[in-house]
Amino acid sequence: MTLGGGYMLPSRDGHKIAAIGLGITMKTDGKSTHDAYSLFEYAVPPETDGPPPHLHTREDESFICLAGRLDVHLGGEDFTLEHGDYLYLPRNVVHTFRNPYEEESRVISVVSPAGLEGYYQALADMPPGPKDITLIKKIMAEFGLEMRLP
């Protein structure tokens, strides 16, 4: 629904991007925000790991937990986000997340500046089947992300 140039989307509505094994719904992107930010709703299934440890060189992230719980490792510290909790994930700090719990976790992620939507789409456009880690690292590098495996 458009509202005087803006728009409203109900929960779970938006552009679905099938990447990294999560339910990623893009709510807004750089085109809508003059590249200021993009915003995603993540649905993390029960007992699911998120991405490997990584960092962003171009953008900061914020997480707001909508439902369930999400374990986040950020810069050597561990956090458990619960309903309503907010966590700021600055650029150049290694982080990852997972949902080890029996219920789905839902999180809003604000990414500033915009651009992460292109990364997710590039991952979604990879050929089906087993994922080539060399190709994933190349895509990450194109978008200013670095994998940091222990």
N, CA, C and O atoms as a GROMACS GRO file, in nm:
protein
  600
    1MET      N    1   0.085  -0.117   0.000
    1MET     CA    2   0.000   0.000   0.000
    1MET      C    3   0.090   0.124   0.000
    1MET      O    4   0.178   0.136   0.085
    2THR      N    5   0.068   0.216  -0.094
    2THR     CA    6   0.148   0.338  -0.097
    2THR      C    7   0.079   0.446  -0.014
    2THR      O    8  -0.044   0.453  -0.007
    3LEU      N    9   0.160   0.528   0.048
    3LEU     CA   10   0.110   0.632   0.138
    3LEU      C   11   0.181   0.762   0.108
    3LEU      O   12   0.285   0.790   0.167
    4GLY      N   13   0.127   0.842   0.019
    4GLY     CA   14   0.186   0.973  -0.011
    4GLY      C   15   0.333   0.964  -0.051
    4GLY      O   16   0.412   1.048  -0.010
    5GLY      N   17   0.370   0.864  -0.130
    5GLY     CA   18   0.508   0.846  -0.172
    5GLY      C   19   0.579   0.738  -0.092
    5GLY      O   20   0.677   0.682  -0.141
    6GLY      N   21   0.533   0.708   0.026
    6GLY     CA   22   0.588   0.598   0.105
    6GLY      C   23   0.506   0.472   0.080
    6GLY      O   24   0.426   0.467  -0.013
    7TYR      N   25   0.525   0.374   0.162
    7TYR     CA   26   0.443   0.253   0.150
    7TYR      C   27   0.443   0.178   0.282
    7TYR      O   28   0.528   0.199   0.368
    8MET      N   29   0.346   0.089   0.297
    8MET     CA   30   0.332   0.007   0.417
    8MET      C   31   0.329  -0.139   0.374
    8MET      O   32   0.262  -0.176   0.277
    9LEU      N   33   0.403  -0.223   0.448
    9LEU     CA   34   0.404  -0.366   0.422
    9LEU      C   35   0.371  -0.439   0.552
    9LEU      O   36   0.433  -0.411   0.654
   10PRO      N   37   0.277  -0.531   0.550
   10PRO     CA   38   0.252  -0.613   0.669
   10PRO      C   39   0.372  -0.703   0.700
   10PRO      O   40   0.459  -0.724   0.616
   11SER      N   41   0.374  -0.755   0.821
   11SER     CA   42   0.477  -0.848   0.861
   11SER      C   43   0.487  -0.961   0.760
   11SER      O   44   0.386  -1.013   0.712
   12ARG      N   45   0.611  -0.998   0.726
   12ARG     CA   46   0.645  -1.105   0.633
   12ARG      C   47   0.620  -1.071   0.486
   12ARG      O   48   0.652  -1.152   0.400
   13ASP      N   49   0.564  -0.953   0.456
   13ASP     CA   50   0.545  -0.912   0.316
   13ASP      C   51   0.667  -0.832   0.270
   13ASP      O   52   0.734  -0.767   0.350
   14GLY      N   53   0.693  -0.839   0.142
   14GLY     CA   54   0.806  -0.769   0.082
   14GLY      C   55   0.867  -0.858  -0.024
   14GLY      O   56   0.807  -0.957  -0.066
   15HIS      N   57   0.986  -0.822  -0.068
   15HIS     CA   58   1.057  -0.899  -0.171
   15HIS      C   59   1.136  -1.011  -0.104
   15HIS      O   60   1.229  -0.985  -0.028
   16LYS      N   61   1.098  -1.135  -0.132
   16LYS     CA   62   1.166  -1.252  -0.075
   16LYS      C   63   1.295  -1.280  -0.150
   16LYS      O   64   1.298  -1.281  -0.273
   17ILE      N   65   1.404  -1.303  -0.075
   17ILE     CA   66   1.532  -1.336  -0.135
   17ILE      C   67   1.579  -1.468  -0.073
   17ILE      O   68   1.604  -1.475   0.047
   18ALA      N   69   1.591  -1.571  -0.155
   18ALA     CA   70   1.630  -1.704  -0.108
   18ALA      C   71   1.783  -1.713  -0.103
   18ALA      O   72   1.846  -1.756  -0.200
   19ALA      N   73   1.841  -1.674   0.009
   19ALA     CA   74   1.987  -1.678   0.023
   19ALA      C   75   2.023  -1.716   0.166
   19ALA      O   76   1.947  -1.688   0.258
   20ILE      N   77   2.134  -1.778   0.184
   20ILE     CA   78   2.197  -1.818   0.310
   20ILE      C   79   2.110  -1.903   0.402
   20ILE      O   80   2.134  -1.909   0.522
   21GLY      N   81   2.008  -1.970   0.347
   21GLY     CA   82   1.930  -2.064   0.425
   21GLY      C   83   1.832  -2.003   0.522
   21GLY      O   84   1.777  -2.073   0.607
   22LEU      N   85   1.809  -1.873   0.512
   22LEU     CA   86   1.714  -1.804   0.600
   22LEU      C   87   1.597  -1.752   0.516
   22LEU      O   88   1.606  -1.744   0.394
   23GLY      N   89   1.489  -1.718   0.583
   23GLY     CA   90   1.383  -1.645   0.516
   23GLY      C   91   1.420  -1.498   0.520
   23GLY      O   92   1.410  -1.434   0.625
   24ILE      N   93   1.463  -1.443   0.407
   24ILE     CA   94   1.501  -1.302   0.400
   24ILE      C   95   1.393  -1.229   0.321
   24ILE      O   96   1.369  -1.260   0.204
   25THR      N   97   1.330  -1.132   0.384
   25THR     CA   98   1.231  -1.050   0.317
   25THR      C   99   1.281  -0.906   0.317
   25THR      O  100   1.295  -0.845   0.423
   26MET      N  101   1.308  -0.854   0.199
   26MET     CA  102   1.352  -0.715   0.190
   26MET      C  103   1.230  -0.626   0.199
   26MET      O  104   1.136  -0.638   0.120
   27LYS      N  105   1.231  -0.537   0.296
   27LYS     CA  106   1.120  -0.444   0.316
   27LYS      C  107   1.143  -0.314   0.238
   27LYS      O  108   1.049  -0.256   0.184
   28THR      N  109   1.269  -0.269   0.235
   28THR     CA  110   1.304  -0.152   0.156
   28THR      C  111   1.450  -0.161   0.118
   28THR      O  112   1.528  -0.230   0.182
   29ASP      N  113   1.485  -0.090   0.011
   29ASP     CA  114   1.622  -0.097  -0.040
   29ASP      C  115   1.675   0.043  -0.068
   29ASP      O  116   1.609   0.143  -0.039
   30GLY      N  117   1.794   0.049  -0.124
   30GLY     CA  118   1.856   0.177  -0.152
   30GLY      C  119   1.779   0.263  -0.250
   30GLY      O  120   1.785   0.386  -0.242
   31LYS      N  121   1.706   0.202  -0.343
   31LYS     CA  122   1.626   0.280  -0.438
   31LYS      C  123   1.520   0.362  -0.365
   31LYS      O  124   1.490   0.474  -0.405
   32SER      N  125   1.464   0.305  -0.259
   32SER     CA  126   1.357   0.372  -0.185
   32SER      C  127   1.409   0.474  -0.084
   32SER      O  128   1.337   0.566  -0.045
   33THR      N  129   1.535   0.459  -0.042
   33THR     CA  130   1.587   0.542   0.067
   33THR      C  131   1.704   0.632   0.024
   33THR      O  132   1.778   0.682   0.108
   34HIS      N  133   1.719   0.652  -0.107
   34HIS     CA  134   1.831   0.731  -0.159
   34HIS      C  135   1.964   0.677  -0.108
   34HIS      O  136   2.055   0.753  -0.073
   35ASP      N  137   1.973   0.544  -0.103
   35ASP     CA  138   2.092   0.470  -0.060
   35ASP      C  139   2.128   0.489   0.087
   35ASP      O  140   2.238   0.452   0.129
   36ALA      N  141   2.037   0.546   0.165
   36ALA     CA  142   2.065   0.567   0.308
   36ALA      C  143   2.070   0.436   0.385
   36ALA      O  144   2.158   0.416   0.468
   37TYR      N  145   1.975   0.346   0.358
   37TYR     CA  146   1.970   0.219   0.430
   37TYR      C  147   1.883   0.120   0.353
   37TYR      O  148   1.807   0.157   0.264
   38SER      N  149   1.896  -0.007   0.390
   38SER     CA  150   1.804  -0.110   0.347
   38SER      C  151   1.755  -0.179   0.475
   38SER      O  152   1.820  -0.173   0.579
   39LEU      N  153   1.640  -0.244   0.465
   39LEU     CA  154   1.580  -0.306   0.583
   39LEU      C  155   1.526  -0.442   0.544
   39LEU      O  156   1.458  -0.458   0.443
   40PHE      N  157   1.558  -0.541   0.627
   40PHE     CA  158   1.519  -0.680   0.603
   40PHE      C  159   1.447  -0.737   0.724
   40PHE      O  160   1.471  -0.696   0.838
   41GLU      N  161   1.359  -0.831   0.698
   41GLU     CA  162   1.299  -0.913   0.803
   41GLU      C  163   1.354  -1.054   0.783
   41GLU      O  164   1.331  -1.116   0.680
   42TYR      N  165   1.428  -1.103   0.883
   42TYR     CA  166   1.484  -1.237   0.876
   42TYR      C  167   1.396  -1.332   0.956
   42TYR      O  168   1.357  -1.302   1.069
   43ALA      N  169   1.364  -1.447   0.896
   43ALA     CA  170   1.299  -1.556   0.968
   43ALA      C  171   1.404  -1.666   0.978
   43ALA      O  172   1.442  -1.727   0.878
   44VAL      N  173   1.451  -1.691   1.100
   44VAL     CA  174   1.556  -1.791   1.122
   44VAL      C  175   1.489  -1.916   1.178
   44VAL      O  176   1.441  -1.914   1.291
   45PRO      N  177   1.485  -2.024   1.100
   45PRO     CA  178   1.417  -2.145   1.145
   45PRO      C  179   1.479  -2.200   1.274
   45PRO      O  180   1.594  -2.170   1.306
   46PRO      N  181   1.402  -2.279   1.347
   46PRO     CA  182   1.456  -2.341   1.469
   46PRO      C  183   1.582  -2.422   1.439
   46PRO      O  184   1.594  -2.484   1.333
   47GLU      N  185   1.673  -2.420   1.534
   47GLU     CA  186   1.795  -2.500   1.528
   47GLU      C  187   1.872  -2.479   1.397
   47GLU      O  188   1.913  -2.575   1.332
   48THR      N  189   1.890  -2.352   1.359
   48THR     CA  190   1.956  -2.316   1.234
   48THR      C  191   2.070  -2.219   1.261
   48THR      O  192   2.056  -2.121   1.334
   49ASP      N  193   2.184  -2.248   1.200
   49ASP     CA  194   2.297  -2.155   1.205
   49ASP      C  195   2.278  -2.051   1.096
   49ASP      O  196   2.227  -2.081   0.988
   50GLY      N  197   2.321  -1.929   1.125
   50GLY     CA  198   2.321  -1.823   1.025
   50GLY      C  199   2.450  -1.829   0.946
   50GLY      O  200   2.507  -1.937   0.928
   51PRO      N  201   2.496  -1.716   0.898
   51PRO     CA  202   2.618  -1.713   0.816
   51PRO      C  203   2.742  -1.745   0.899
   51PRO      O  204   2.738  -1.735   1.022
   52PRO      N  205   2.852  -1.783   0.833
   52PRO     CA  206   2.977  -1.802   0.906
   52PRO      C  207   3.025  -1.667   0.959
   52PRO      O  208   2.979  -1.562   0.914
   53PRO      N  209   3.118  -1.668   1.055
   53PRO     CA  210   3.171  -1.541   1.105
   53PRO      C  211   3.222  -1.456   0.989
   53PRO      O  212   3.294  -1.503   0.901
   54HIS      N  213   3.183  -1.328   0.991
   54HIS     CA  214   3.218  -1.237   0.883
   54HIS      C  215   3.215  -1.094   0.934
   54HIS      O  216   3.170  -1.066   1.045
   55LEU      N  217   3.264  -1.003   0.850
   55LEU     CA  218   3.251  -0.862   0.882
   55LEU      C  219   3.215  -0.786   0.756
   55LEU      O  220   3.240  -0.831   0.644
   56HIS      N  221   3.155  -0.670   0.776
   56HIS     CA  222   3.119  -0.579   0.668
   56HIS      C  223   3.215  -0.461   0.673
   56HIS      O  224   3.239  -0.405   0.780
   57THR      N  225   3.270  -0.424   0.560
   57THR     CA  226   3.359  -0.308   0.556
   57THR      C  227   3.286  -0.181   0.514
   57THR      O  228   3.341  -0.071   0.527
   58ARG      N  229   3.164  -0.194   0.464
   58ARG     CA  230   3.093  -0.078   0.410
   58ARG      C  231   2.972  -0.034   0.490
   58ARG      O  232   2.932   0.082   0.481
   59GLU      N  233   2.914  -0.123   0.569
   59GLU     CA  234   2.789  -0.087   0.633
   59GLU      C  235   2.783  -0.131   0.778
   59GLU      O  236   2.852  -0.224   0.820
   60ASP      N  237   2.700  -0.062   0.854
   60ASP     CA  238   2.666  -0.099   0.991
   60ASP      C  239   2.530  -0.170   0.986
   60ASP      O  240   2.450  -0.147   0.896
   61GLU      N  241   2.508  -0.257   1.085
   61GLU     CA  242   2.380  -0.328   1.094
   61GLU      C  243   2.319  -0.304   1.231
   61GLU      O  244   2.389  -0.276   1.329
   62SER      N  245   2.189  -0.315   1.237
   62SER     CA  246   2.118  -0.317   1.364
   62SER      C  247   2.019  -0.432   1.359
   62SER      O  248   1.956  -0.455   1.256
   63PHE      N  249   2.005  -0.503   1.469
   63PHE     CA  250   1.906  -0.610   1.480
   63PHE      C  251   1.805  -0.571   1.588
   63PHE      O  252   1.841  -0.521   1.695
   64ILE      N  253   1.678  -0.595   1.558
   64ILE     CA  254   1.571  -0.583   1.657
   64ILE      C  255   1.495  -0.714   1.652
   64ILE      O  256   1.443  -0.753   1.548
   65CYS      N  257   1.488  -0.782   1.766
   65CYS     CA  258   1.421  -0.912   1.773
   65CYS      C  259   1.269  -0.893   1.781
   65CYS      O  260   1.219  -0.823   1.869
   66LEU      N  261   1.198  -0.956   1.688
   66LEU     CA  262   1.052  -0.949   1.686
   66LEU      C  263   0.988  -1.067   1.756
   66LEU      O  264   0.882  -1.053   1.819
   67ALA      N  265   1.051  -1.184   1.746
   67ALA     CA  266   0.993  -1.306   1.804
   67ALA      C  267   1.103  -1.408   1.825
   67ALA      O  268   1.204  -1.407   1.756
   68GLY      N  269   1.082  -1.496   1.920
   68GLY     CA  270   1.179  -1.600   1.949
   68GLY      C  271   1.304  -1.542   2.012
   68GLY      O  272   1.301  -1.435   2.072
   69ARG      N  273   1.413  -1.615   1.998
   69ARG     CA  274   1.544  -1.571   2.051
   69ARG      C  275   1.649  -1.597   1.944
   69ARG      O  276   1.634  -1.687   1.861
   70LEU      N  277   1.754  -1.518   1.946
   70LEU     CA  278   1.862  -1.532   1.850
   70LEU      C  279   1.993  -1.511   1.924
   70LEU      O  280   2.012  -1.411   1.993
   71ASP      N  281   2.085  -1.607   1.910
   71ASP     CA  282   2.218  -1.594   1.968
   71ASP      C  283   2.308  -1.524   1.867
   71ASP      O  284   2.316  -1.565   1.751
   72VAL      N  285   2.376  -1.419   1.911
   72VAL     CA  286   2.464  -1.341   1.824
   72VAL      C  287   2.603  -1.337   1.887
   72VAL      O  288   2.618  -1.309   2.006
   73HIS      N  289   2.702  -1.364   1.806
   73HIS     CA  290   2.842  -1.349   1.848
   73HIS      C  291   2.893  -1.224   1.778
   73HIS      O  292   2.891  -1.216   1.655
   74LEU      N  293   2.939  -1.125   1.855
   74LEU     CA  294   2.980  -0.996   1.801
   74LEU      C  295   3.108  -0.951   1.869
   74LEU      O  296   3.109  -0.925   1.989
   75GLY      N  297   3.214  -0.942   1.791
   75GLY     CA  298   3.339  -0.888   1.843
   75GLY      C  299   3.391  -0.958   1.967
   75GLY      O  300   3.444  -0.893   2.057
   76GLY      N  301   3.377  -1.091   1.973
   76GLY     CA  302   3.427  -1.167   2.087
   76GLY      C  303   3.330  -1.180   2.202
   76GLY      O  304   3.363  -1.243   2.303
   77GLU      N  305   3.212  -1.122   2.191
   77GLU     CA  306   3.111  -1.132   2.297
   77GLU      C  307   2.988  -1.206   2.244
   77GLU      O  308   2.960  -1.202   2.124
   78ASP      N  309   2.917  -1.272   2.335
   78ASP     CA  310   2.795  -1.344   2.299
   78ASP      C  311   2.674  -1.275   2.360
   78ASP      O  312   2.676  -1.233   2.475
   79PHE      N  313   2.568  -1.265   2.280
   79PHE     CA  314   2.443  -1.203   2.322
   79PHE      C  315   2.328  -1.294   2.284
   79PHE      O  316   2.336  -1.365   2.184
   80THR      N  317   2.223  -1.293   2.363
   80THR     CA  318   2.099  -1.358   2.325
   80THR      C  319   1.993  -1.250   2.315
   80THR      O  320   1.959  -1.185   2.414
   81LEU      N  321   1.943  -1.231   2.194
   81LEU     CA  322   1.838  -1.132   2.171
   81LEU      C  323   1.703  -1.198   2.194
   81LEU      O  324   1.677  -1.309   2.148
   82GLU      N  325   1.618  -1.126   2.266
   82GLU     CA  326   1.480  -1.170   2.288
   82GLU      C  327   1.386  -1.062   2.240
   82GLU      O  328   1.431  -0.954   2.199
   83HIS      N  329   1.258  -1.087   2.244
   83HIS     CA  330   1.156  -0.994   2.193
   83HIS      C  331   1.184  -0.850   2.237
   83HIS      O  332   1.193  -0.821   2.356
   84GLY      N  333   1.197  -0.761   2.138
   84GLY     CA  334   1.216  -0.619   2.166
   84GLY      C  335   1.360  -0.576   2.183
   84GLY      O  336   1.388  -0.456   2.184
   85ASP      N  337   1.453  -0.671   2.197
   85ASP     CA  338   1.594  -0.635   2.218
   85ASP      C  339   1.653  -0.577   2.089
   85ASP      O  340   1.615  -0.615   1.978
   86TYR      N  341   1.748  -0.485   2.108
   86TYR     CA  342   1.817  -0.418   1.998
   86TYR      C  343   1.967  -0.443   2.012
   86TYR      O  344   2.020  -0.438   2.123
   87LEU      N  345   2.034  -0.471   1.900
   87LEU     CA  346   2.179  -0.488   1.900
   87LEU      C  347   2.236  -0.414   1.780
   87LEU      O  348   2.191  -0.432   1.667
   88TYR      N  349   2.337  -0.331   1.805
   88TYR     CA  350   2.408  -0.259   1.700
   88TYR      C  351   2.532  -0.338   1.664
   88TYR      O  352   2.611  -0.375   1.751
   89LEU      N  353   2.550  -0.363   1.534
   89LEU     CA  354   2.664  -0.439   1.482
   89LEU      C  355   2.744  -0.346   1.390
   89LEU      O  356   2.710  -0.332   1.272
   90PRO      N  357   2.848  -0.282   1.441
   90PRO     CA  358   2.923  -0.186   1.359
   90PRO      C  359   3.006  -0.254   1.251
   90PRO      O  360   3.043  -0.371   1.264
   91ARG      N  361   3.034  -0.180   1.146
   91ARG     CA  362   3.121  -0.232   1.039
   91ARG      C  363   3.259  -0.265   1.096
   91ARG      O  364   3.300  -0.211   1.198
   92ASN      N  365   3.328  -0.355   1.027
   92ASN     CA  366   3.464  -0.398   1.062
   92ASN      C  367   3.472  -0.475   1.194
   92ASN      O  368   3.580  -0.486   1.251
   93VAL      N  369   3.360  -0.528   1.243
   93VAL     CA  370   3.359  -0.612   1.363
   93VAL      C  371   3.303  -0.749   1.324
   93VAL      O  372   3.194  -0.757   1.267
   94VAL      N  373   3.375  -0.854   1.354
   94VAL     CA  374   3.334  -0.990   1.318
   94VAL      C  375   3.207  -1.026   1.396
   94VAL      O  376   3.195  -1.000   1.515
   95HIS      N  377   3.113  -1.089   1.324
   95HIS     CA  378   2.989  -1.133   1.388
   95HIS      C  379   2.929  -1.251   1.313
   95HIS      O  380   2.961  -1.279   1.198
   96THR      N  381   2.841  -1.318   1.383
   96THR     CA  382   2.759  -1.425   1.326
   96THR      C  383   2.639  -1.442   1.416
   96THR      O  384   2.633  -1.383   1.524
   97PHE      N  385   2.542  -1.522   1.373
   97PHE     CA  386   2.426  -1.549   1.457
   97PHE      C  387   2.372  -1.687   1.429
   97PHE      O  388   2.402  -1.748   1.327
   98ARG      N  389   2.291  -1.736   1.524
   98ARG     CA  390   2.227  -1.867   1.507
   98ARG      C  391   2.104  -1.875   1.595
   98ARG      O  392   2.089  -1.800   1.692
   99ASN      N  393   2.017  -1.966   1.559
   99ASN     CA  394   1.897  -1.992   1.639
   99ASN      C  395   1.902  -2.138   1.686
   99ASN      O  396   1.857  -2.227   1.614
  100PRO      N  397   1.957  -2.163   1.805
  100PRO     CA  398   1.965  -2.300   1.855
  100PRO      C  399   1.836  -2.346   1.924
  100PRO      O  400   1.829  -2.456   1.978
  101TYR      N  401   1.735  -2.262   1.922
  101TYR     CA  402   1.613  -2.287   1.999
  101TYR      C  403   1.508  -2.360   1.915
  101TYR      O  404   1.524  -2.376   1.794
  102GLU      N  405   1.401  -2.404   1.981
  102GLU     CA  406   1.298  -2.486   1.916
  102GLU      C  407   1.192  -2.404   1.844
  102GLU      O  408   1.105  -2.462   1.778
  103GLU      N  409   1.196  -2.271   1.856
  103GLU     CA  410   1.098  -2.188   1.787
  103GLU      C  411   1.169  -2.095   1.688
  103GLU      O  412   1.286  -2.061   1.705
  104GLU      N  413   1.095  -2.057   1.585
  104GLU     CA  414   1.149  -1.963   1.486
  104GLU      C  415   1.185  -1.830   1.553
  104GLU      O  416   1.118  -1.785   1.645
  105SER      N  417   1.291  -1.771   1.504
  105SER     CA  418   1.330  -1.637   1.547
  105SER      C  419   1.304  -1.542   1.432
  105SER      O  420   1.333  -1.574   1.316
  106ARG      N  421   1.250  -1.424   1.462
  106ARG     CA  422   1.230  -1.322   1.359
  106ARG      C  423   1.298  -1.194   1.403
  106ARG      O  424   1.283  -1.150   1.517
  107VAL      N  425   1.374  -1.136   1.310
  107VAL     CA  426   1.456  -1.020   1.341
  107VAL      C  427   1.442  -0.918   1.229
  107VAL      O  428   1.440  -0.954   1.112
  108ILE      N  429   1.432  -0.792   1.266
  108ILE     CA  430   1.444  -0.682   1.170
  108ILE      C  431   1.590  -0.643   1.166
  108ILE      O  432   1.654  -0.626   1.270
  109SER      N  433   1.645  -0.628   1.046
  109SER     CA  434   1.783  -0.585   1.028
  109SER      C  435   1.783  -0.457   0.945
  109SER      O  436   1.735  -0.455   0.832
  110VAL      N  437   1.838  -0.351   1.003
  110VAL     CA  438   1.856  -0.226   0.931
  110VAL      C  439   2.003  -0.218   0.894
  110VAL      O  440   2.090  -0.232   0.980
  111VAL      N  441   2.032  -0.196   0.767
  111VAL     CA  442   2.169  -0.194   0.716
  111VAL      C  443   2.193  -0.057   0.653
  111VAL      O  444   2.120  -0.014   0.564
  112SER      N  445   2.298   0.011   0.702
  112SER     CA  446   2.325   0.146   0.654
  112SER      C  447   2.473   0.164   0.625
  112SER      O  448   2.557   0.131   0.709
  113PRO      N  449   2.506   0.217   0.506
  113PRO     CA  450   2.416   0.253   0.396
  113PRO      C  451   2.361   0.129   0.326
  113PRO      O  452   2.399   0.016   0.358
  114ALA      N  453   2.273   0.152   0.232
  114ALA     CA  454   2.211   0.042   0.156
  114ALA      C  455   2.316  -0.029   0.071
  114ALA      O  456   2.426   0.023   0.050
  115GLY      N  457   2.282  -0.147   0.023
  115GLY     CA  458   2.370  -0.221  -0.067
  115GLY      C  459   2.373  -0.370  -0.039
  115GLY      O  460   2.404  -0.448  -0.128
  116LEU      N  461   2.341  -0.410   0.085
  116LEU     CA  462   2.346  -0.552   0.117
  116LEU      C  463   2.243  -0.632   0.038
  116LEU      O  464   2.258  -0.753   0.021
  117GLU      N  465   2.139  -0.565  -0.010
  117GLU     CA  466   2.039  -0.634  -0.090
  117GLU      C  467   2.101  -0.693  -0.217
  117GLU      O  468   2.060  -0.800  -0.262
  118GLY      N  469   2.198  -0.624  -0.275
  118GLY     CA  470   2.268  -0.676  -0.393
  118GLY      C  471   2.348  -0.801  -0.361
  118GLY      O  472   2.355  -0.893  -0.443
  119TYR      N  473   2.407  -0.804  -0.244
  119TYR     CA  474   2.482  -0.922  -0.200
  119TYR      C  475   2.389  -1.042  -0.185
  119TYR      O  476   2.417  -1.150  -0.236
  120TYR      N  477   2.277  -1.021  -0.116
  120TYR     CA  478   2.183  -1.132  -0.098
  120TYR      C  479   2.132  -1.182  -0.233
  120TYR      O  480   2.118  -1.302  -0.254
  121GLN      N  481   2.105  -1.090  -0.325
  121GLN     CA  482   2.054  -1.132  -0.456
  121GLN      C  483   2.161  -1.209  -0.532
  121GLN      O  484   2.130  -1.307  -0.600
  122ALA      N  485   2.286  -1.167  -0.523
  122ALA     CA  486   2.395  -1.238  -0.590
  122ALA      C  487   2.407  -1.380  -0.535
  122ALA      O  488   2.432  -1.474  -0.612
  123LEU      N  489   2.391  -1.398  -0.405
  123LEU     CA  490   2.394  -1.533  -0.348
  123LEU      C  491   2.274  -1.615  -0.397
  123LEU      O  492   2.288  -1.733  -0.430
  124ALA      N  493   2.158  -1.552  -0.401
  124ALA     CA  494   2.038  -1.622  -0.446
  124ALA      C  495   2.050  -1.664  -0.593
  124ALA      O  496   1.990  -1.764  -0.634
  125ASP      N  497   2.126  -1.589  -0.671
  125ASP     CA  498   2.141  -1.619  -0.814
  125ASP      C  499   2.247  -1.725  -0.843
  125ASP      O  500   2.267  -1.761  -0.959
  126MET      N  501   2.314  -1.775  -0.740
  126MET     CA  502   2.413  -1.881  -0.761
  126MET      C  503   2.345  -2.006  -0.814
  126MET      O  504   2.228  -2.030  -0.786
  127PRO      N  505   2.418  -2.087  -0.890
  127PRO     CA  506   2.359  -2.211  -0.942
  127PRO      C  507   2.312  -2.302  -0.828
  127PRO      O  508   2.371  -2.302  -0.720
  128PRO      N  509   2.206  -2.380  -0.852
  128PRO     CA  510   2.160  -2.473  -0.749
  128PRO      C  511   2.265  -2.581  -0.721
  128PRO      O  512   2.357  -2.601  -0.799
  129GLY      N  513   2.248  -2.647  -0.610
  129GLY     CA  514   2.341  -2.754  -0.573
  129GLY      C  515   2.440  -2.708  -0.469
  129GLY      O  516   2.425  -2.600  -0.412
  130PRO      N  517   2.541  -2.789  -0.444
  130PRO     CA  518   2.642  -2.753  -0.343
  130PRO      C  519   2.706  -2.618  -0.377
  130PRO      O  520   2.737  -2.590  -0.492
  131LYS      N  521   2.726  -2.538  -0.275
  131LYS     CA  522   2.780  -2.403  -0.295
  131LYS      C  523   2.933  -2.405  -0.300
  131LYS      O  524   2.999  -2.469  -0.218
  132ASP      N  525   2.987  -2.334  -0.396
  132ASP     CA  526   3.130  -2.321  -0.417
  132ASP      C  527   3.182  -2.210  -0.326
  132ASP      O  528   3.152  -2.093  -0.348
  133ILE      N  529   3.259  -2.246  -0.224
  133ILE     CA  530   3.308  -2.149  -0.126
  133ILE      C  531   3.396  -2.043  -0.192
  133ILE      O  532   3.398  -1.928  -0.148
  134THR      N  533   3.469  -2.080  -0.298
  134THR     CA  534   3.552  -1.982  -0.369
  134THR      C  535   3.464  -1.875  -0.433
  134THR      O  536   3.497  -1.757  -0.429
  135LEU      N  537   3.353  -1.917  -0.493
  135LEU     CA  538   3.260  -1.822  -0.555
  135LEU      C  539   3.194  -1.735  -0.448
  135LEU      O  540   3.177  -1.615  -0.467
  136ILE      N  541   3.156  -1.796  -0.337
  136ILE     CA  542   3.094  -1.719  -0.228
  136ILE      C  543   3.190  -1.612  -0.179
  136ILE      O  544   3.150  -1.497  -0.159
  137LYS      N  545   3.316  -1.647  -0.159
  137LYS     CA  546   3.416  -1.549  -0.113
  137LYS      C  547   3.434  -1.437  -0.216
  137LYS      O  548   3.452  -1.321  -0.179
  138LYS      N  549   3.428  -1.472  -0.344
  138LYS     CA  550   3.441  -1.370  -0.449
  138LYS      C  551   3.323  -1.274  -0.443
  138LYS      O  552   3.341  -1.153  -0.452
  139ILE      N  553   3.202  -1.328  -0.428
  139ILE     CA  554   3.083  -1.243  -0.417
  139ILE      C  555   3.094  -1.155  -0.293
  139ILE      O  556   3.064  -1.036  -0.298
  140MET      N  557   3.136  -1.214  -0.182
  140MET     CA  558   3.151  -1.135  -0.060
  140MET      C  559   3.247  -1.018  -0.082
  140MET      O  560   3.218  -0.906  -0.042
  141ALA      N  561   3.359  -1.046  -0.147
  141ALA     CA  562   3.459  -0.940  -0.171
  141ALA      C  563   3.401  -0.828  -0.256
  141ALA      O  564   3.431  -0.711  -0.234
  142GLU      N  565   3.319  -0.863  -0.354
  142GLU     CA  566   3.256  -0.761  -0.441
  142GLU      C  567   3.168  -0.666  -0.361
  142GLU      O  568   3.150  -0.551  -0.400
  143PHE      N  569   3.113  -0.713  -0.249
  143PHE     CA  570   3.023  -0.633  -0.168
  143PHE      C  571   3.086  -0.587  -0.037
  143PHE      O  572   3.016  -0.541   0.053
  144GLY      N  573   3.220  -0.600  -0.026
  144GLY     CA  574   3.288  -0.549   0.091
  144GLY      C  575   3.271  -0.633   0.216
  144GLY      O  576   3.282  -0.581   0.327
  145LEU      N  577   3.243  -0.762   0.201
  145LEU     CA  578   3.232  -0.852   0.315
  145LEU      C  579   3.351  -0.945   0.318
  145LEU      O  580   3.405  -0.981   0.213
  146GLU      N  581   3.392  -0.983   0.438
  146GLU     CA  582   3.503  -1.074   0.455
  146GLU      C  583   3.465  -1.187   0.549
  146GLU      O  584   3.419  -1.163   0.661
  147MET      N  585   3.483  -1.311   0.503
  147MET     CA  586   3.458  -1.427   0.587
  147MET      C  587   3.575  -1.438   0.685
  147MET      O  588   3.690  -1.418   0.647
  148ARG      N  589   3.547  -1.470   0.810
  148ARG     CA  590   3.650  -1.483   0.913
  148ARG      C  591   3.630  -1.613   0.988
  148ARG      O  592   3.584  -1.614   1.102
  149LEU      N  593   3.665  -1.723   0.922
  149LEU     CA  594   3.650  -1.855   0.986
  149LEU      C  595   3.755  -1.870   1.096
  149LEU      O  596   3.867  -1.821   1.083
  150PRO      N  597   3.716  -1.938   1.205
  150PRO     CA  598   3.814  -1.954   1.316
  150PRO      C  599   3.930  -2.041   1.276
  150PRO      O  600   4.020  -2.064   1.356
   0.00000   0.00000   0.00000
